[in-house]
Amino acid sequence: GDSVTQMEGPVTLSEEAFLTINCTYTATGYPSLFWYVQYPGEGLQLLLKATKADDKGSNKGFEATYRKETTSFHLEKGSVQVSDSAVYFCALSESKLIFGTGTRLQVFP
Amino acid sequence: NAGVTQTPKFRVLKTGQSMTLLCAQDMNHEYMYWYRQDPGMGLRLIHYSVGEGTTAKGEVPDGYNVSRLKKQNFLLGLESAAPSQTSVYFCASSLSATGAVNTEAFFGQGTRLTVV
């Protein structure tokens, strides 16, 4: 069945550092791919998405490219801020929406 | 501008008790989902629905039942609660699961359930 694998955290960075959170997926067809973010005490909210191969999703300085050849959707940001500290979830949607285990990002000043 | 509303927000149950969690959305979405979130396990899909009157099993359906009698509501039931069901439960809805548009899922604020 469909599945999502993402790197374990926590990821600890200093402010302005470069961020990469790896995500790979398994799917039978052509899913849509997402990154969701969860701030403390809140539900998840969509960060960015891509719906077909080679699409790049972007939002708030974050980017991810749908790579069908490597079945990957890695999240990147060139310069993180303290306010980016949160848990990030990679997800795919084909017949239903499923998530990876989440990666906690901690950014220190 | 309610979006997705879950009730209750907190609940403590004794082992063997039953309860129903209610999820309501006002966006006319077709798809609705129930997840549980546990430390180190991410969000695991319990049950989902692709439209009014339909339900389907997710990754961890055992011990739970659901109903979608009205399009806007998706109920999650625990018939006989167990300590292993202690978790944070999230409901979500989306217009569609696939395609270029309208696949964004909107989440409720969660229900923290403790079974003692």
PDB file of C-alpha atoms in Angstrom:
ATOM      1  CA  GLY A   1       0.000   0.000   0.000  1.00  0.00           C
ATOM      2  CA  ASP A   2       0.881   3.663  -0.088  1.00  0.00           C
ATOM      3  CA  SER A   3       3.376   4.898   2.483  1.00  0.00           C
ATOM      4  CA  VAL A   4       5.519   7.897   3.398  1.00  0.00           C
ATOM      5  CA  THR A   5       8.942   7.794   5.023  1.00  0.00           C
ATOM      6  CA  GLN A   6      10.592  10.885   6.411  1.00  0.00           C
ATOM      7  CA  MET A   7      13.756  11.522   8.365  1.00  0.00           C
ATOM      8  CA  GLU A   8      13.592  11.260  12.103  1.00  0.00           C
ATOM      9  CA  GLY A   9      14.183  14.295  14.226  1.00  0.00           C
ATOM     10  CA  PRO A  10      14.690  16.384  16.003  1.00  0.00           C
ATOM     11  CA  VAL A  11      16.546  18.604  13.591  1.00  0.00           C
ATOM     12  CA  THR A  12      18.348  21.325  15.510  1.00  0.00           C
ATOM     13  CA  LEU A  13      19.634  24.381  13.648  1.00  0.00           C
ATOM     14  CA  SER A  14      20.873  27.860  14.323  1.00  0.00           C
ATOM     15  CA  GLU A  15      18.942  30.779  12.874  1.00  0.00           C
ATOM     16  CA  GLU A  16      19.753  31.446   9.195  1.00  0.00           C
ATOM     17  CA  ALA A  17      21.021  27.900   8.616  1.00  0.00           C
ATOM     18  CA  PHE A  18      19.950  25.824   5.602  1.00  0.00           C
ATOM     19  CA  LEU A  19      17.239  23.240   6.172  1.00  0.00           C
ATOM     20  CA  THR A  20      16.592  19.925   4.448  1.00  0.00           C
ATOM     21  CA  ILE A  21      14.050  17.384   5.633  1.00  0.00           C
ATOM     22  CA  ASN A  22      14.006  14.233   3.533  1.00  0.00           C
ATOM     23  CA  CYS A  23      10.808  12.519   2.436  1.00  0.00           C
ATOM     24  CA  THR A  24      10.309   9.507   0.191  1.00  0.00           C
ATOM     25  CA  TYR A  25       7.098   7.780  -0.748  1.00  0.00           C
ATOM     26  CA  THR A  26       5.630   4.571  -2.114  1.00  0.00           C
ATOM     27  CA  ALA A  27       2.478   4.708  -4.201  1.00  0.00           C
ATOM     28  CA  THR A  28       0.785   2.623  -6.851  1.00  0.00           C
ATOM     29  CA  GLY A  29      -0.320   5.521  -9.030  1.00  0.00           C
ATOM     30  CA  TYR A  30       0.283   9.250  -9.269  1.00  0.00           C
ATOM     31  CA  PRO A  31      -0.353  10.825  -5.894  1.00  0.00           C
ATOM     32  CA  SER A  32      -0.393  14.445  -4.872  1.00  0.00           C
ATOM     33  CA  LEU A  33       2.348  15.284  -2.358  1.00  0.00           C
ATOM     34  CA  PHE A  34       2.209  17.693   0.563  1.00  0.00           C
ATOM     35  CA  TRP A  35       4.100  19.183   3.440  1.00  0.00           C
ATOM     36  CA  TYR A  36       2.034  20.098   6.482  1.00  0.00           C
ATOM     37  CA  VAL A  37       3.251  21.968   9.566  1.00  0.00           C
ATOM     38  CA  GLN A  38       2.050  21.670  13.148  1.00  0.00           C
ATOM     39  CA  TYR A  39       2.777  24.388  15.672  1.00  0.00           C
ATOM     40  CA  PRO A  40       2.555  23.539  19.394  1.00  0.00           C
ATOM     41  CA  GLY A  41      -0.968  22.853  20.579  1.00  0.00           C
ATOM     42  CA  GLU A  42      -2.494  23.235  17.144  1.00  0.00           C
ATOM     43  CA  GLY A  43      -3.790  21.102  14.319  1.00  0.00           C
ATOM     44  CA  LEU A  44      -1.940  20.681  11.048  1.00  0.00           C
ATOM     45  CA  GLN A  45      -1.941  23.273   8.305  1.00  0.00           C
ATOM     46  CA  LEU A  46      -0.850  22.996   4.718  1.00  0.00           C
ATOM     47  CA  LEU A  47       2.597  24.404   3.985  1.00  0.00           C
ATOM     48  CA  LEU A  48       2.962  23.500   0.310  1.00  0.00           C
ATOM     49  CA  LYS A  49       1.925  20.916  -2.256  1.00  0.00           C
ATOM     50  CA  ALA A  50       2.747  19.474  -5.678  1.00  0.00           C
ATOM     51  CA  THR A  51       0.375  17.469  -7.815  1.00  0.00           C
ATOM     52  CA  LYS A  52       2.530  16.044 -10.599  1.00  0.00           C
ATOM     53  CA  ALA A  53       6.102  15.094 -11.419  1.00  0.00           C
ATOM     54  CA  ASP A  54       8.619  17.963 -11.515  1.00  0.00           C
ATOM     55  CA  ASP A  55       6.177  20.392  -9.898  1.00  0.00           C
ATOM     56  CA  LYS A  56       7.741  22.617  -7.255  1.00  0.00           C
ATOM     57  CA  GLY A  57       5.641  23.677  -4.315  1.00  0.00           C
ATOM     58  CA  SER A  58       6.697  26.769  -2.391  1.00  0.00           C
ATOM     59  CA  ASN A  59       5.456  28.895   0.481  1.00  0.00           C
ATOM     60  CA  LYS A  60       7.011  31.132   3.159  1.00  0.00           C
ATOM     61  CA  GLY A  61      10.515  30.444   1.812  1.00  0.00           C
ATOM     62  CA  PHE A  62      10.056  26.663   1.914  1.00  0.00           C
ATOM     63  CA  GLU A  63      10.315  24.613  -1.275  1.00  0.00           C
ATOM     64  CA  ALA A  64       9.895  20.990  -2.326  1.00  0.00           C
ATOM     65  CA  THR A  65      10.099  19.367  -5.774  1.00  0.00           C
ATOM     66  CA  TYR A  66       8.101  16.289  -6.785  1.00  0.00           C
ATOM     67  CA  ARG A  67      10.732  13.817  -8.026  1.00  0.00           C
ATOM     68  CA  LYS A  68       9.050  10.790  -9.543  1.00  0.00           C
ATOM     69  CA  GLU A  69      12.321   9.113 -10.549  1.00  0.00           C
ATOM     70  CA  THR A  70      13.526   9.045  -6.933  1.00  0.00           C
ATOM     71  CA  THR A  71      10.021   8.996  -5.358  1.00  0.00           C
ATOM     72  CA  SER A  72      11.041  11.927  -3.188  1.00  0.00           C
ATOM     73  CA  PHE A  73       9.654  15.260  -2.004  1.00  0.00           C
ATOM     74  CA  HIS A  74      12.368  16.797   0.174  1.00  0.00           C
ATOM     75  CA  LEU A  75      11.605  20.022   2.042  1.00  0.00           C
ATOM     76  CA  GLU A  76      14.183  22.833   1.907  1.00  0.00           C
ATOM     77  CA  LYS A  77      14.583  26.366   3.188  1.00  0.00           C
ATOM     78  CA  GLY A  78      17.591  28.542   2.633  1.00  0.00           C
ATOM     79  CA  SER A  79      17.540  30.450   5.926  1.00  0.00           C
ATOM     80  CA  VAL A  80      15.454  29.250   8.850  1.00  0.00           C
ATOM     81  CA  GLN A  81      14.032  31.453  11.571  1.00  0.00           C
ATOM     82  CA  VAL A  82      13.182  30.747  15.194  1.00  0.00           C
ATOM     83  CA  SER A  83       9.518  31.041  14.218  1.00  0.00           C
ATOM     84  CA  ASP A  84       9.935  28.000  11.906  1.00  0.00           C
ATOM     85  CA  SER A  85      10.271  25.735  14.944  1.00  0.00           C
ATOM     86  CA  ALA A  86       7.467  23.191  14.564  1.00  0.00           C
ATOM     87  CA  VAL A  87       6.773  19.615  13.498  1.00  0.00           C
ATOM     88  CA  TYR A  88       6.757  19.030   9.732  1.00  0.00           C
ATOM     89  CA  PHE A  89       4.807  16.207   8.113  1.00  0.00           C
ATOM     90  CA  CYS A  90       5.229  14.844   4.622  1.00  0.00           C
ATOM     91  CA  ALA A  91       2.013  13.395   3.161  1.00  0.00           C
ATOM     92  CA  LEU A  92       0.588  11.881   0.032  1.00  0.00           C
ATOM     93  CA  SER A  93      -2.931  11.683  -1.312  1.00  0.00           C
ATOM     94  CA  GLU A  94      -4.068   9.161  -3.852  1.00  0.00           C
ATOM     95  CA  SER A  95      -7.314   7.541  -2.747  1.00  0.00           C
ATOM     96  CA  LYS A  96      -6.832   8.854   0.793  1.00  0.00           C
ATOM     97  CA  LEU A  97      -4.480  11.163   2.682  1.00  0.00           C
ATOM     98  CA  ILE A  98      -1.660   9.505   4.630  1.00  0.00           C
ATOM     99  CA  PHE A  99       1.246  10.978   6.582  1.00  0.00           C
ATOM    100  CA  GLY A 100       4.817  10.279   7.547  1.00  0.00           C
ATOM    101  CA  THR A 101       5.896  10.201  11.173  1.00  0.00           C
ATOM    102  CA  GLY A 102       6.799  13.882  11.342  1.00  0.00           C
ATOM    103  CA  THR A 103      10.100  15.693  11.912  1.00  0.00           C
ATOM    104  CA  ARG A 104      10.528  18.159  14.739  1.00  0.00           C
ATOM    105  CA  LEU A 105      12.542  21.247  13.818  1.00  0.00           C
ATOM    106  CA  GLN A 106      14.103  23.351  16.553  1.00  0.00           C
ATOM    107  CA  VAL A 107      15.734  26.631  15.553  1.00  0.00           C
ATOM    108  CA  PHE A 108      17.845  28.516  18.082  1.00  0.00           C
ATOM    109  CA  PRO A 109      18.869  32.186  17.907  1.00  0.00           C
TER     110      PRO A 109
ATOM    111  CA  ASN B   1     -15.612  30.966   9.439  1.00  0.00           C
ATOM    112  CA  ALA B   2     -15.589  27.771  11.521  1.00  0.00           C
ATOM    113  CA  GLY B   3     -13.844  25.308   9.169  1.00  0.00           C
ATOM    114  CA  VAL B   4     -13.460  21.986  11.001  1.00  0.00           C
ATOM    115  CA  THR B   5     -14.735  21.754  14.563  1.00  0.00           C
ATOM    116  CA  GLN B   6     -14.087  18.852  16.913  1.00  0.00           C
ATOM    117  CA  THR B   7     -15.901  18.160  20.163  1.00  0.00           C
ATOM    118  CA  PRO B   8     -14.967  17.576  22.884  1.00  0.00           C
ATOM    119  CA  LYS B   9     -11.462  19.034  23.191  1.00  0.00           C
ATOM    120  CA  PHE B  10     -10.502  16.948  26.226  1.00  0.00           C
ATOM    121  CA  ARG B  11     -11.901  13.792  27.775  1.00  0.00           C
ATOM    122  CA  VAL B  12     -10.897  11.266  30.394  1.00  0.00           C
ATOM    123  CA  LEU B  13     -12.489   7.814  30.170  1.00  0.00           C
ATOM    124  CA  LYS B  14     -12.311   4.748  32.317  1.00  0.00           C
ATOM    125  CA  THR B  15     -11.389   1.462  30.664  1.00  0.00           C
ATOM    126  CA  GLY B  16     -14.481  -0.111  29.143  1.00  0.00           C
ATOM    127  CA  GLN B  17     -16.474   3.104  28.800  1.00  0.00           C
ATOM    128  CA  SER B  18     -17.765   4.262  25.442  1.00  0.00           C
ATOM    129  CA  MET B  19     -17.774   7.670  23.824  1.00  0.00           C
ATOM    130  CA  THR B  20     -18.305   9.444  20.519  1.00  0.00           C
ATOM    131  CA  LEU B  21     -16.127  12.166  19.066  1.00  0.00           C
ATOM    132  CA  LEU B  22     -17.864  14.578  16.738  1.00  0.00           C
ATOM    133  CA  CYS B  23     -16.301  16.286  13.742  1.00  0.00           C
ATOM    134  CA  ALA B  24     -18.225  18.965  11.856  1.00  0.00           C
ATOM    135  CA  GLN B  25     -17.162  20.861   8.743  1.00  0.00           C
ATOM    136  CA  ASP B  26     -18.913  23.735   7.016  1.00  0.00           C
ATOM    137  CA  MET B  27     -16.971  23.722   3.722  1.00  0.00           C
ATOM    138  CA  ASN B  28     -19.136  21.209   1.857  1.00  0.00           C
ATOM    139  CA  HIS B  29     -16.176  18.826   1.651  1.00  0.00           C
ATOM    140  CA  GLU B  30     -16.624  15.293   0.365  1.00  0.00           C
ATOM    141  CA  TYR B  31     -13.688  13.649   2.142  1.00  0.00           C
ATOM    142  CA  MET B  32     -13.402  13.407   5.890  1.00  0.00           C
ATOM    143  CA  TYR B  33     -10.735  11.655   7.970  1.00  0.00           C
ATOM    144  CA  TRP B  34     -10.011  10.595  11.536  1.00  0.00           C
ATOM    145  CA  TYR B  35      -6.378  10.297  12.654  1.00  0.00           C
ATOM    146  CA  ARG B  36      -4.666   9.567  15.904  1.00  0.00           C
ATOM    147  CA  GLN B  37      -1.364  11.182  16.834  1.00  0.00           C
ATOM    148  CA  ASP B  38       1.040   9.437  19.150  1.00  0.00           C
ATOM    149  CA  PRO B  39       4.639  10.389  20.014  1.00  0.00           C
ATOM    150  CA  GLY B  40       7.056   9.028  17.421  1.00  0.00           C
ATOM    151  CA  MET B  41       4.223   7.579  15.316  1.00  0.00           C
ATOM    152  CA  GLY B  42       3.061  10.607  13.389  1.00  0.00           C
ATOM    153  CA  LEU B  43      -0.538  10.707  12.249  1.00  0.00           C
ATOM    154  CA  ARG B  44      -2.101   7.328  11.606  1.00  0.00           C
ATOM    155  CA  LEU B  45      -5.333   7.063   9.668  1.00  0.00           C
ATOM    156  CA  ILE B  46      -8.141   5.353  11.586  1.00  0.00           C
ATOM    157  CA  HIS B  47     -11.112   5.618   9.217  1.00  0.00           C
ATOM    158  CA  TYR B  48     -12.116   7.890   6.418  1.00  0.00           C
ATOM    159  CA  SER B  49     -15.104   8.753   4.248  1.00  0.00           C
ATOM    160  CA  VAL B  50     -15.287   9.756   0.604  1.00  0.00           C
ATOM    161  CA  GLY B  51     -18.828  11.082   0.812  1.00  0.00           C
ATOM    162  CA  GLU B  52     -22.092  11.046   2.722  1.00  0.00           C
ATOM    163  CA  GLY B  53     -23.086   7.529   3.719  1.00  0.00           C
ATOM    164  CA  THR B  54     -19.643   6.010   3.009  1.00  0.00           C
ATOM    165  CA  THR B  55     -16.871   4.890   5.336  1.00  0.00           C
ATOM    166  CA  ALA B  56     -13.619   2.988   4.858  1.00  0.00           C
ATOM    167  CA  LYS B  57     -10.908   1.559   7.086  1.00  0.00           C
ATOM    168  CA  GLY B  58      -7.537   3.208   7.407  1.00  0.00           C
ATOM    169  CA  GLU B  59      -4.292   1.937   8.897  1.00  0.00           C
ATOM    170  CA  VAL B  60      -5.452   1.399  12.494  1.00  0.00           C
ATOM    171  CA  PRO B  61      -9.244   0.818  12.528  1.00  0.00           C
ATOM    172  CA  ASP B  62      -9.506  -1.798  15.287  1.00  0.00           C
ATOM    173  CA  GLY B  63     -11.476  -0.668  18.325  1.00  0.00           C
ATOM    174  CA  TYR B  64     -13.132   2.228  16.488  1.00  0.00           C
ATOM    175  CA  ASN B  65     -16.296   2.713  14.466  1.00  0.00           C
ATOM    176  CA  VAL B  66     -17.432   5.655  12.370  1.00  0.00           C
ATOM    177  CA  SER B  67     -20.540   7.013  10.723  1.00  0.00           C
ATOM    178  CA  ARG B  68     -21.200   9.682   8.098  1.00  0.00           C
ATOM    179  CA  LEU B  69     -24.964  10.072   8.046  1.00  0.00           C
ATOM    180  CA  LYS B  70     -24.749  13.728   7.084  1.00  0.00           C
ATOM    181  CA  LYS B  71     -22.179  15.198   4.736  1.00  0.00           C
ATOM    182  CA  GLN B  72     -20.992  17.771   7.243  1.00  0.00           C
ATOM    183  CA  ASN B  73     -20.509  15.385  10.177  1.00  0.00           C
ATOM    184  CA  PHE B  74     -18.147  12.476  10.778  1.00  0.00           C
ATOM    185  CA  LEU B  75     -18.458  10.626  14.070  1.00  0.00           C
ATOM    186  CA  LEU B  76     -15.791   8.450  15.670  1.00  0.00           C
ATOM    187  CA  GLY B  77     -16.944   5.945  18.270  1.00  0.00           C
ATOM    188  CA  LEU B  78     -15.071   3.956  20.867  1.00  0.00           C
ATOM    189  CA  GLU B  79     -17.326   1.139  22.089  1.00  0.00           C
ATOM    190  CA  SER B  80     -15.089  -0.103  24.901  1.00  0.00           C
ATOM    191  CA  ALA B  81     -12.163   2.202  25.564  1.00  0.00           C
ATOM    192  CA  ALA B  82      -8.715   0.774  26.320  1.00  0.00           C
ATOM    193  CA  PRO B  83      -5.585   2.512  27.663  1.00  0.00           C
ATOM    194  CA  SER B  84      -3.939   1.908  24.260  1.00  0.00           C
ATOM    195  CA  GLN B  85      -6.454   4.369  22.811  1.00  0.00           C
ATOM    196  CA  THR B  86      -5.004   7.222  24.844  1.00  0.00           C
ATOM    197  CA  SER B  87      -3.995   9.669  22.139  1.00  0.00           C
ATOM    198  CA  VAL B  88      -4.710  12.963  20.438  1.00  0.00           C
ATOM    199  CA  TYR B  89      -7.372  12.570  17.766  1.00  0.00           C
ATOM    200  CA  PHE B  90      -7.573  14.829  14.740  1.00  0.00           C
ATOM    201  CA  CYS B  91     -10.337  15.180  12.226  1.00  0.00           C
ATOM    202  CA  ALA B  92      -9.701  16.576   8.754  1.00  0.00           C
ATOM    203  CA  SER B  93     -11.700  17.271   5.616  1.00  0.00           C
ATOM    204  CA  SER B  94     -10.949  17.977   1.968  1.00  0.00           C
ATOM    205  CA  LEU B  95     -12.897  18.509  -1.193  1.00  0.00           C
ATOM    206  CA  SER B  96     -10.981  15.846  -3.070  1.00  0.00           C
ATOM    207  CA  ALA B  97      -8.113  13.366  -2.622  1.00  0.00           C
ATOM    208  CA  THR B  98      -6.544  13.667  -6.042  1.00  0.00           C
ATOM    209  CA  GLY B  99      -6.120  16.111  -8.852  1.00  0.00           C
ATOM    210  CA  ALA B 100      -4.622  19.519  -9.321  1.00  0.00           C
ATOM    211  CA  VAL B 101      -7.088  21.449  -7.222  1.00  0.00           C
ATOM    212  CA  ASN B 102      -8.932  21.246  -3.942  1.00  0.00           C
ATOM    213  CA  THR B 103      -6.826  18.543  -2.333  1.00  0.00           C
ATOM    214  CA  GLU B 104      -5.844  20.639   0.699  1.00  0.00           C
ATOM    215  CA  ALA B 105      -7.004  19.076   3.954  1.00  0.00           C
ATOM    216  CA  PHE B 106      -8.237  21.265   6.794  1.00  0.00           C
ATOM    217  CA  PHE B 107      -7.778  20.070  10.331  1.00  0.00           C
ATOM    218  CA  GLY B 108      -9.615  20.477  13.579  1.00  0.00           C
ATOM    219  CA  GLN B 109      -7.828  21.494  16.767  1.00  0.00           C
ATOM    220  CA  GLY B 110      -7.730  17.958  18.117  1.00  0.00           C
ATOM    221  CA  THR B 111      -9.247  15.978  20.981  1.00  0.00           C
ATOM    222  CA  ARG B 112      -6.985  14.833  23.772  1.00  0.00           C
ATOM    223  CA  LEU B 113      -8.329  11.541  25.096  1.00  0.00           C
ATOM    224  CA  THR B 114      -6.968   9.754  28.145  1.00  0.00           C
ATOM    225  CA  VAL B 115      -8.156   6.272  29.048  1.00  0.00           C
ATOM    226  CA  VAL B 116      -7.349   5.207  32.602  1.00  0.00           C
TER     227      VAL B 116
END
